[in-house]
Amino acid sequence: MDDNTNKNDNNKNDNNKNDNNKNEKIENDKKEEFGISNKEIAHDGVLRSNSVNINENNIISVKNISDKDVVELQRIKSNISRTSTKNSLPPPERRKNYQVRAMIRKTLAYQKRQMGTNICCVGACPTMMIIIAFLLSLLVEHLLKDLIKTEKYEYCTKEFNGDFVLPNSEPQYKKDEPDVHICHYSKGSGSSNQSPCSNWFGTNDYFESYPYDILPDNYDSNINRDTLFMPPLDKSGNYQYMINMMLSLTQTGKAIKMNYFNNHNKRASDYLSQLRKGANLSYIINNMLRPWGFIAINKNNSTEKALIGERNEGPSNITIAEINSDKHTLSNKGYLDYTFTRYFLNLDELKSETPSLTFERVPYFEILEVEDDKEIDDLLAKRIRIINKMLSNTTFDDYTKEDKEEIDFSIFQSTEKAIEKSVDYMPYGVVYFENLEEEKLKYDIMIYIGENAKLTKMYSCTACTVSPYVVFPGRGKRLLYFITELTNSIIKKVSNNKYTITQGLRSFPEKYTSGLPIDLASLIGIILFPWGVSFLLPIFIIGLVKEKEERFLVMMNMNGMKSITYYVTVYITNLILSVISMIFFNIAGIICGMNMFVKTSLLVMTIVFIIWANVQVIMSFVLSFFFKRNGTALISSFLIVLLSIVFSLGLSEIFESTYAYFIWPPFAFYFILSKFSTLAVSNIDPAYQLHNFIPGDRVFNATMYLIVDSFILIILAVYFNAVIPQEFGSHQPWHLNIVERIKKLLNKNNEIDIENVEDITVKNPFYTEEEANDAKTLEDDDVRTERNRILSGKYDHNSPLIIKNIRKEYAPRVKGGKPHVAVHSVTFAVEEGVVFGLLGPNGAGKTTLIHSLIGVYTPTNGYAKLAGYNIKTDMDQVYKRIGICPQHDILWNDLTVLEHLLFYARLKGIPKDQEYAAVQESMESVGLENFKDNLVNGLSGGEKRRLSIAIALVGDPKLVFLDEPTTGLDPDIRRLIWGILNEISHNRTIIITTHSMEEAEVLCHRIGIMSHGTLRCCATQLRLKELYGSGFKLSYSNDPKNYKELKEFIINIIPKDHKVVRDLTSTSIYEFIPTQGLISKLFELLEENKEKYGIIDWGISQSSLEEVFLSIISDDDADAS
């Protein structure tokens, strides 16, 4: 019982073990297909492993895959036989990435040797722009000094105090500065816009404002009842001062007209000389106001109407003597009753044929009862329309009935008179009392202050025959008046006339120099400053284009450099250089005392310049993608900067109120520079400061555009890098395959039964029957045998190079045409320690095949493993384990041998503690250890070639690609290189592309010959010579006496179908195809009969590889390029 139980248990265990072994075998079968697992098949072909799932029935389920990729997966699977092997190559150890350290160390070494260039470009160039602008301004000022007389003025000076217009005697100068004229008024924006330095709104009991305004001694308390709103010029008041001036003139009326019409546009120098001719009278007239406005109240609120009160237009014939005794009172005691009464000089009467000096009481208000604020807007719009019609000299018949209801035109004798009086009908503003709660001191009031530009311009029009008789003040002065009067009225009513408010406005002192109206240094700087901060843009573009043109970037990419690492490092380097340049630029400007640098906020300038430095670097990336040659980039980039500077000067004036043109970053930055420079020399506005740098300010907005532009440029740089075709590498279509990407996301779950897919590509690995037929003609049996060997998995899976059906197509040049196939489904493997020569004429596809393997181009289809890693999924690890020596030496002239090797060692992931040992080993292998500190610029051609080979060998790669390693070298150097390659080929696989048959014979163990993208043959040298050579050659030299006997002897021992190449009495050559054992027999016979037949020298050689090559490659093949 126990025995049976044990036996059953043992049987059960055996069955379990057999099941486990069976399951393990099935699992192994699933894991291995000629050394590649099913999951890896899908992973290598078109998918990522996390999108692949294999079930028990060997069905691969994939997610996020397009229809195109489904077909591709089928092709990949069907290219692989189901034969299992036991010697699968386990993935080698993965190396870390040291690309950032490699780029940083290389950049530091390179920039150290570029110190002279950097000092010149980064420091000297911007400094020179400042110095040139400074020296040119001095030169021009010196040349113009004798041609243009200059005088200095100080407006709104505090000297002597008071607010009188001009000094009492002429000329009057500033104390201790005899060349500076003092002027007690503001210069304004033009010579005709002089205004008082002080304006006081409120009652006549304002405070003294030392040191600017000091009231005259013993002044009358009622003198400030005029509408000039400025301190009195005389102790008796401004009106009395004006009358005294008039009395001092003869022909008073004529003088008044003359001064009123002619002198109000005179320059400051004219005022100094016209003191006794009535200029002060003109000054007073130009600053006199006639304030009135609308008071709007709600129709349905009688309480508000009572609180507000009334103040209607008063008489216009009050004399100056009656002003002091005017006892005018209002019926109500509302807010308007408490408005301070002033008297406006009736200029219309003063200008009449019989001038009279009369005044009218102001302010006055018209009451409007409205339902909402829209009625106010409509009223003001209608009033402005009518006023503009009056200013247009419209005939009275052209006014509408509605216009005539608004204004009584019957009082005007002519349209010219209507123009003069038009200003009387334009209100200074509207005060809308929306809600009043006096007991709570809560007031909801809206003040409307608009502008009528036409009315303002007509008054100051010197060419006009008629204009408004009095000025219409600006919005600021009218707003200040209304606010003061309104708040004063409310507080006086609430406090029972106990308190008042007086508001004052004082202009800053301002210096002005006549003659040259501009700051020459700043004017020249507006043109030169942009050059000083933009010259690095072309230099950055040239640097990027040079790295592409001279293939530095491609060389780095072929050694594992990621584009993101390269561009970020270049970005940081160029940004640092750009910031240093800006520092030099600003320091030079401060040292030279340029106004923009001395007066403008340093913090704001720092922010703007750093942002521009960033934008400039990113712009260089974007623009560099459009150039392939350094010369073109040089000319075009400087032209871009020049045109940007020229156009920015005009666009800032044309598009003064828009920001659209700031989308081009130089326009935004040059505008900011121009604004800084203009404000720094302005006599009106202060230099730009930090408190100005706020949203809504044009400089702030331009800076925000620069920030937005920088992000747009980054997106464009990434996009152009992906889609713009370059000389090397692949690119994506302009649409970035967005549709395919969307389809992948939408196809959530696709399943493919790999077992049921017809194995068509094993029978026919080509895309079309036509290609298959061509292959039967072009490929020999050895190529087909090699393909079957690889696809069946009967090869050493430790081979460093395994290629399966690699294919490369290029898009058709003509839309709708066939794609150009550069490489047709090449398949072979190269074992460790083998030197494989890839031969073929130009255009045969050799370089395209190699570039497809090392990542320069992306293969259209196929599978390849280099050094144990898949080129589609693990290219970063492939780069760290292969070596590449390009056809031409791609080396930096300003780096040493050691620095080159360290750079590429770091790219290949050699740890820091091992990199020097790896570099030393690489140098010793090519004999460069004594040249390690030499700059590349000082190396010979052969030494540079050895350095390129050393770069390929650094890190002890198991697979090395050498592209024509000795092309263009002297014979001695070439043989030296061959010796080096023979030594390094032990335990290392080398792939050589060459046109030298001699080089291939010396170096290569196996040779493949390509033409028209097809591998024509693939075998050892001996095999190729046997198949395609003309046989063997027997050559000898002899004593002419034995010519006939020797010739008869030779003909008898070689095959009868031999060919006579040379037949001379002293030397002869015969070509023949040997039979089995003939060669050894010939050796014996010739050596035995050497003396008998007078043979001096003899030799037997096989056909050369060049003859084999020529027999395979036809003339048409040679013209494939």
XYZ file of N, CA and C in Angstrom, residues 610-620 622 662-666 702-718:
102
model
N 18.289 91.130 -19.905
C 18.376 89.676 -19.686
C 17.330 88.957 -20.535
N 16.128 89.522 -20.607
C 15.089 88.916 -21.452
C 15.520 88.929 -22.912
N 16.105 90.043 -23.363
C 16.573 90.121 -24.749
C 17.703 89.122 -25.001
N 18.610 88.966 -24.038
C 19.685 87.982 -24.193
C 19.108 86.591 -24.410
N 18.074 86.265 -23.652
C 17.410 84.968 -23.793
C 16.754 84.835 -25.165
N 16.015 85.864 -25.572
C 15.325 85.822 -26.870
C 16.333 85.725 -28.012
N 17.433 86.455 -27.892
C 18.450 86.462 -28.945
C 19.033 85.064 -29.175
N 19.275 84.349 -28.092
C 19.835 82.997 -28.204
C 18.818 82.056 -28.862
N 17.557 82.123 -28.424
C 16.538 81.226 -28.993
C 16.284 81.571 -30.461
N 16.315 82.865 -30.793
C 16.153 83.265 -32.199
C 17.239 82.666 -33.073
N 18.463 82.604 -32.544
C 19.568 82.041 -33.326
C 19.299 80.576 -33.656
N 16.285 79.184 -34.089
C 15.231 79.143 -35.109
C 15.796 79.495 -36.478
N 5.127 93.894 -32.568
C 6.029 93.389 -31.530
C 6.165 91.860 -31.586
N 5.386 91.220 -32.455
C 5.502 89.772 -32.579
C 6.875 89.397 -33.101
N 7.538 90.312 -33.831
C 8.936 90.099 -34.233
C 9.805 90.682 -33.112
N 10.490 89.848 -32.344
C 11.158 90.293 -31.110
C 12.074 91.506 -31.257
N 12.913 91.620 -32.320
C 13.758 92.812 -32.412
C 12.970 94.115 -32.416
N 5.676 95.771 -24.229
C 6.680 95.281 -25.178
C 7.542 94.203 -24.534
N 7.855 94.374 -23.241
C 8.635 93.353 -22.523
C 7.845 92.061 -22.414
N 6.548 92.165 -22.146
C 5.725 90.964 -22.090
C 5.692 90.264 -23.454
N 5.678 91.050 -24.517
C 5.739 90.450 -25.850
C 7.041 89.681 -26.038
N 8.150 90.226 -25.538
C 9.427 89.520 -25.642
C 9.370 88.173 -24.923
N 8.737 88.156 -23.752
C 8.620 86.902 -22.998
C 7.759 85.904 -23.766
N 6.615 86.369 -24.286
C 5.747 85.476 -25.067
C 6.475 85.012 -26.327
N 7.185 85.946 -26.977
C 7.935 85.587 -28.186
C 8.947 84.484 -27.910
N 9.565 84.531 -26.730
C 10.579 83.517 -26.415
C 9.963 82.118 -26.382
N 8.761 81.999 -25.828
C 8.101 80.691 -25.798
C 7.668 80.260 -27.205
N 7.192 81.218 -27.994
C 6.828 80.897 -29.381
C 8.057 80.430 -30.153
N 9.185 81.091 -29.931
C 10.420 80.718 -30.626
C 10.893 79.326 -30.215
N 10.722 78.975 -28.950
C 11.104 77.628 -28.504
C 10.281 76.578 -29.247
N 8.974 76.825 -29.355
C 8.107 75.888 -30.077
C 8.527 75.792 -31.538
N 8.828 76.945 -32.143
C 9.259 76.934 -33.542
C 10.590 76.207 -33.712
N 11.504 76.399 -32.753
C 12.808 75.728 -32.830
C 12.638 74.212 -32.798
N 11.790 73.733 -31.900
C 11.537 72.283 -31.814
C 10.878 71.783 -33.098
